[in-house]
């Protein structure tokens, strides 16, 4: 059973930085995707970054140039480094893992339906 446990998050002023962590376990497939999503109340969950089992990453346009996804395979930990945060980045952030398909996105988008395991979520609040 895949389990994802998140840490990090909190409050930061606009222009600041935060790093989120997600410790994963039970990922036994040779093919997998790990990803970060975020969600604000009343809106759909938005995929923002993914990393393939090969190490290939993809950052969505809304955060490209500011956010970086990475992983430590020795520690089984996924990271999201967020820089130059702005008010629109305020959201609950979730890490996610797929079911071993290795399909991280569909065309230009990252639909949540591609992912089957989710972290508990962590709040990021950016203030002016």
mmCIF file of C-alpha atoms in Angstrom:
data_model
loop_
_atom_site.group_PDB
_atom_site.id
_atom_site.type_symbol
_atom_site.label_atom_id
_atom_site.label_comp_id
_atom_site.label_asym_id
_atom_site.label_seq_id
_atom_site.Cartn_x
_atom_site.Cartn_y
_atom_site.Cartn_z
ATOM 1 C CA UNK A 1 0.000 0.000 0.000
ATOM 2 C CA UNK A 2 1.388 3.364 -1.055
ATOM 3 C CA UNK A 3 1.529 5.946 1.685
ATOM 4 C CA UNK A 4 2.444 9.599 1.382
ATOM 5 C CA UNK A 5 3.204 11.768 4.398
ATOM 6 C CA UNK A 6 3.694 15.472 3.851
ATOM 7 C CA UNK A 7 5.588 18.042 5.858
ATOM 8 C CA UNK A 8 6.445 21.686 5.435
ATOM 9 C CA UNK A 9 4.177 24.502 4.403
ATOM 10 C CA UNK A 10 3.008 27.415 6.484
ATOM 11 C CA UNK A 11 2.837 31.160 6.022
ATOM 12 C CA UNK A 12 5.220 33.329 4.076
ATOM 13 C CA UNK A 13 5.300 36.841 2.706
ATOM 14 C CA UNK A 14 5.043 37.487 -1.001
ATOM 15 C CA UNK A 15 8.390 37.016 -2.662
ATOM 16 C CA UNK A 16 9.470 34.453 -0.098
ATOM 17 C CA UNK A 17 10.280 30.771 -0.408
ATOM 18 C CA UNK A 18 9.079 27.487 1.051
ATOM 19 C CA UNK A 19 9.940 23.850 0.502
ATOM 20 C CA UNK A 20 7.407 21.065 0.884
ATOM 21 C CA UNK A 21 8.387 17.458 1.556
ATOM 22 C CA UNK A 22 6.530 14.227 0.981
ATOM 23 C CA UNK A 23 7.873 10.947 2.315
ATOM 24 C CA UNK A 24 6.556 8.050 0.265
ATOM 25 C CA UNK A 25 6.490 4.325 0.925
ATOM 26 C CA UNK A 26 5.099 1.282 -0.825
ATOM 27 C CA UNK A 27 6.033 2.487 -4.318
ATOM 28 C CA UNK A 28 7.230 -0.841 -5.682
ATOM 29 C CA UNK A 29 6.437 -0.525 -9.370
ATOM 30 C CA UNK A 30 9.348 0.040 -11.739
ATOM 31 C CA UNK A 31 7.174 2.632 -13.471
ATOM 32 C CA UNK A 32 5.731 5.463 -11.458
ATOM 33 C CA UNK A 33 4.941 9.134 -11.327
ATOM 34 C CA UNK A 34 5.072 11.412 -8.327
ATOM 35 C CA UNK A 35 3.495 14.821 -8.422
ATOM 36 C CA UNK A 36 2.387 17.935 -6.613
ATOM 37 C CA UNK A 37 -1.085 19.393 -6.832
ATOM 38 C CA UNK A 38 -2.735 22.339 -5.166
ATOM 39 C CA UNK A 39 -6.298 23.313 -4.486
ATOM 40 C CA UNK A 40 -8.162 26.380 -3.322
ATOM 41 C CA UNK A 41 -11.715 26.192 -1.993
ATOM 42 C CA UNK A 42 -14.290 26.082 -4.742
ATOM 43 C CA UNK A 43 -11.806 25.222 -7.474
ATOM 44 C CA UNK A 44 -10.560 22.004 -9.021
ATOM 45 C CA UNK A 45 -7.346 20.460 -7.870
ATOM 46 C CA UNK A 46 -4.538 21.761 -10.086
ATOM 47 C CA UNK A 47 -1.519 19.714 -11.079
ATOM 48 C CA UNK A 48 1.639 21.802 -10.924
ATOM 49 C CA UNK A 49 4.649 19.490 -11.164
ATOM 50 C CA UNK A 50 5.474 15.859 -11.813
ATOM 51 C CA UNK A 51 8.503 13.601 -11.793
ATOM 52 C CA UNK A 52 8.707 10.379 -13.717
ATOM 53 C CA UNK A 53 10.514 7.262 -12.438
ATOM 54 C CA UNK A 54 13.245 8.078 -14.989
ATOM 55 C CA UNK A 55 13.812 11.417 -13.277
ATOM 56 C CA UNK A 56 12.203 13.468 -16.001
ATOM 57 C CA UNK A 57 10.297 16.413 -14.600
ATOM 58 C CA UNK A 58 7.540 18.631 -15.827
ATOM 59 C CA UNK A 59 6.499 21.956 -14.386
ATOM 60 C CA UNK A 60 3.188 23.488 -15.369
ATOM 61 C CA UNK A 61 3.182 27.011 -16.844
ATOM 62 C CA UNK A 62 1.488 28.559 -13.816
ATOM 63 C CA UNK A 63 4.566 27.936 -11.668
ATOM 64 C CA UNK A 64 7.333 27.418 -14.190
ATOM 65 C CA UNK A 65 10.503 29.294 -13.361
ATOM 66 C CA UNK A 66 9.523 29.565 -9.692
ATOM 67 C CA UNK A 67 8.856 25.999 -8.507
ATOM 68 C CA UNK A 68 11.127 22.973 -8.710
ATOM 69 C CA UNK A 69 10.220 19.328 -8.140
ATOM 70 C CA UNK A 70 12.847 16.858 -7.034
ATOM 71 C CA UNK A 71 13.191 13.595 -5.180
ATOM 72 C CA UNK A 72 15.690 11.774 -3.021
ATOM 73 C CA UNK A 73 15.445 8.103 -3.938
ATOM 74 C CA UNK A 74 17.614 7.051 -1.010
ATOM 75 C CA UNK A 75 15.269 8.749 1.434
ATOM 76 C CA UNK A 76 12.083 8.093 -0.603
ATOM 77 C CA UNK A 77 11.208 11.752 -0.308
ATOM 78 C CA UNK A 78 9.645 14.082 -2.837
ATOM 79 C CA UNK A 79 10.236 17.824 -2.639
ATOM 80 C CA UNK A 80 8.645 20.959 -4.005
ATOM 81 C CA UNK A 81 10.834 24.024 -3.771
ATOM 82 C CA UNK A 82 8.770 27.181 -4.174
ATOM 83 C CA UNK A 83 10.419 30.537 -4.789
ATOM 84 C CA UNK A 84 9.122 34.043 -5.419
ATOM 85 C CA UNK A 85 5.753 33.109 -3.986
ATOM 86 C CA UNK A 86 2.783 35.338 -4.727
ATOM 87 C CA UNK A 87 -0.721 35.673 -3.329
ATOM 88 C CA UNK A 88 -2.135 33.360 -6.025
ATOM 89 C CA UNK A 89 0.014 30.508 -4.690
ATOM 90 C CA UNK A 90 -2.062 30.365 -1.516
ATOM 91 C CA UNK A 91 -3.628 26.895 -1.493
ATOM 92 C CA UNK A 92 -3.602 23.482 0.067
ATOM 93 C CA UNK A 93 -0.798 21.483 -1.521
ATOM 94 C CA UNK A 94 -0.929 17.714 -2.022
ATOM 95 C CA UNK A 95 1.654 15.202 -3.124
ATOM 96 C CA UNK A 96 0.440 12.283 -5.183
ATOM 97 C CA UNK A 97 1.544 8.981 -6.688
ATOM 98 C CA UNK A 98 0.102 7.021 -9.570
ATOM 99 C CA UNK A 99 -0.782 3.336 -9.604
ATOM 100 C CA UNK A 100 2.338 2.309 -11.475
ATOM 101 C CA UNK A 101 1.348 3.363 -14.977
ATOM 102 C CA UNK A 102 4.182 5.836 -15.361
ATOM 103 C CA UNK A 103 1.783 8.262 -17.055
ATOM 104 C CA UNK A 104 2.370 11.603 -15.393
ATOM 105 C CA UNK A 105 0.225 13.868 -17.545
ATOM 106 C CA UNK A 106 -2.230 13.938 -20.434
ATOM 107 C CA UNK A 107 -1.244 16.353 -23.151
ATOM 108 C CA UNK A 108 -0.697 19.763 -21.608
ATOM 109 C CA UNK A 109 -2.546 19.007 -18.399
ATOM 110 C CA UNK A 110 -2.124 16.938 -15.254
ATOM 111 C CA UNK A 111 -5.556 15.616 -14.395
ATOM 112 C CA UNK A 112 -5.903 14.378 -10.808
ATOM 113 C CA UNK A 113 -7.517 11.209 -12.146
ATOM 114 C CA UNK A 114 -4.074 9.974 -13.245
ATOM 115 C CA UNK A 115 -3.048 9.740 -9.590
ATOM 116 C CA UNK A 116 -4.418 7.327 -7.042
ATOM 117 C CA UNK A 117 -2.569 7.952 -3.818
ATOM 118 C CA UNK A 118 -2.551 11.257 -1.998
ATOM 119 C CA UNK A 119 -0.797 12.917 0.873
ATOM 120 C CA UNK A 120 -2.779 14.522 3.638
ATOM 121 C CA UNK A 121 -2.357 18.048 2.281
ATOM 122 C CA UNK A 122 -0.566 21.012 3.729
ATOM 123 C CA UNK A 123 -1.589 24.653 3.731
ATOM 124 C CA UNK A 124 0.562 27.338 2.145
ATOM 125 C CA UNK A 125 -0.499 30.909 2.802
ATOM 126 C CA UNK A 126 1.183 33.836 1.079
ATOM 127 C CA UNK A 127 0.529 37.296 2.450
ATOM 128 C CA UNK A 128 1.375 40.761 1.160
#
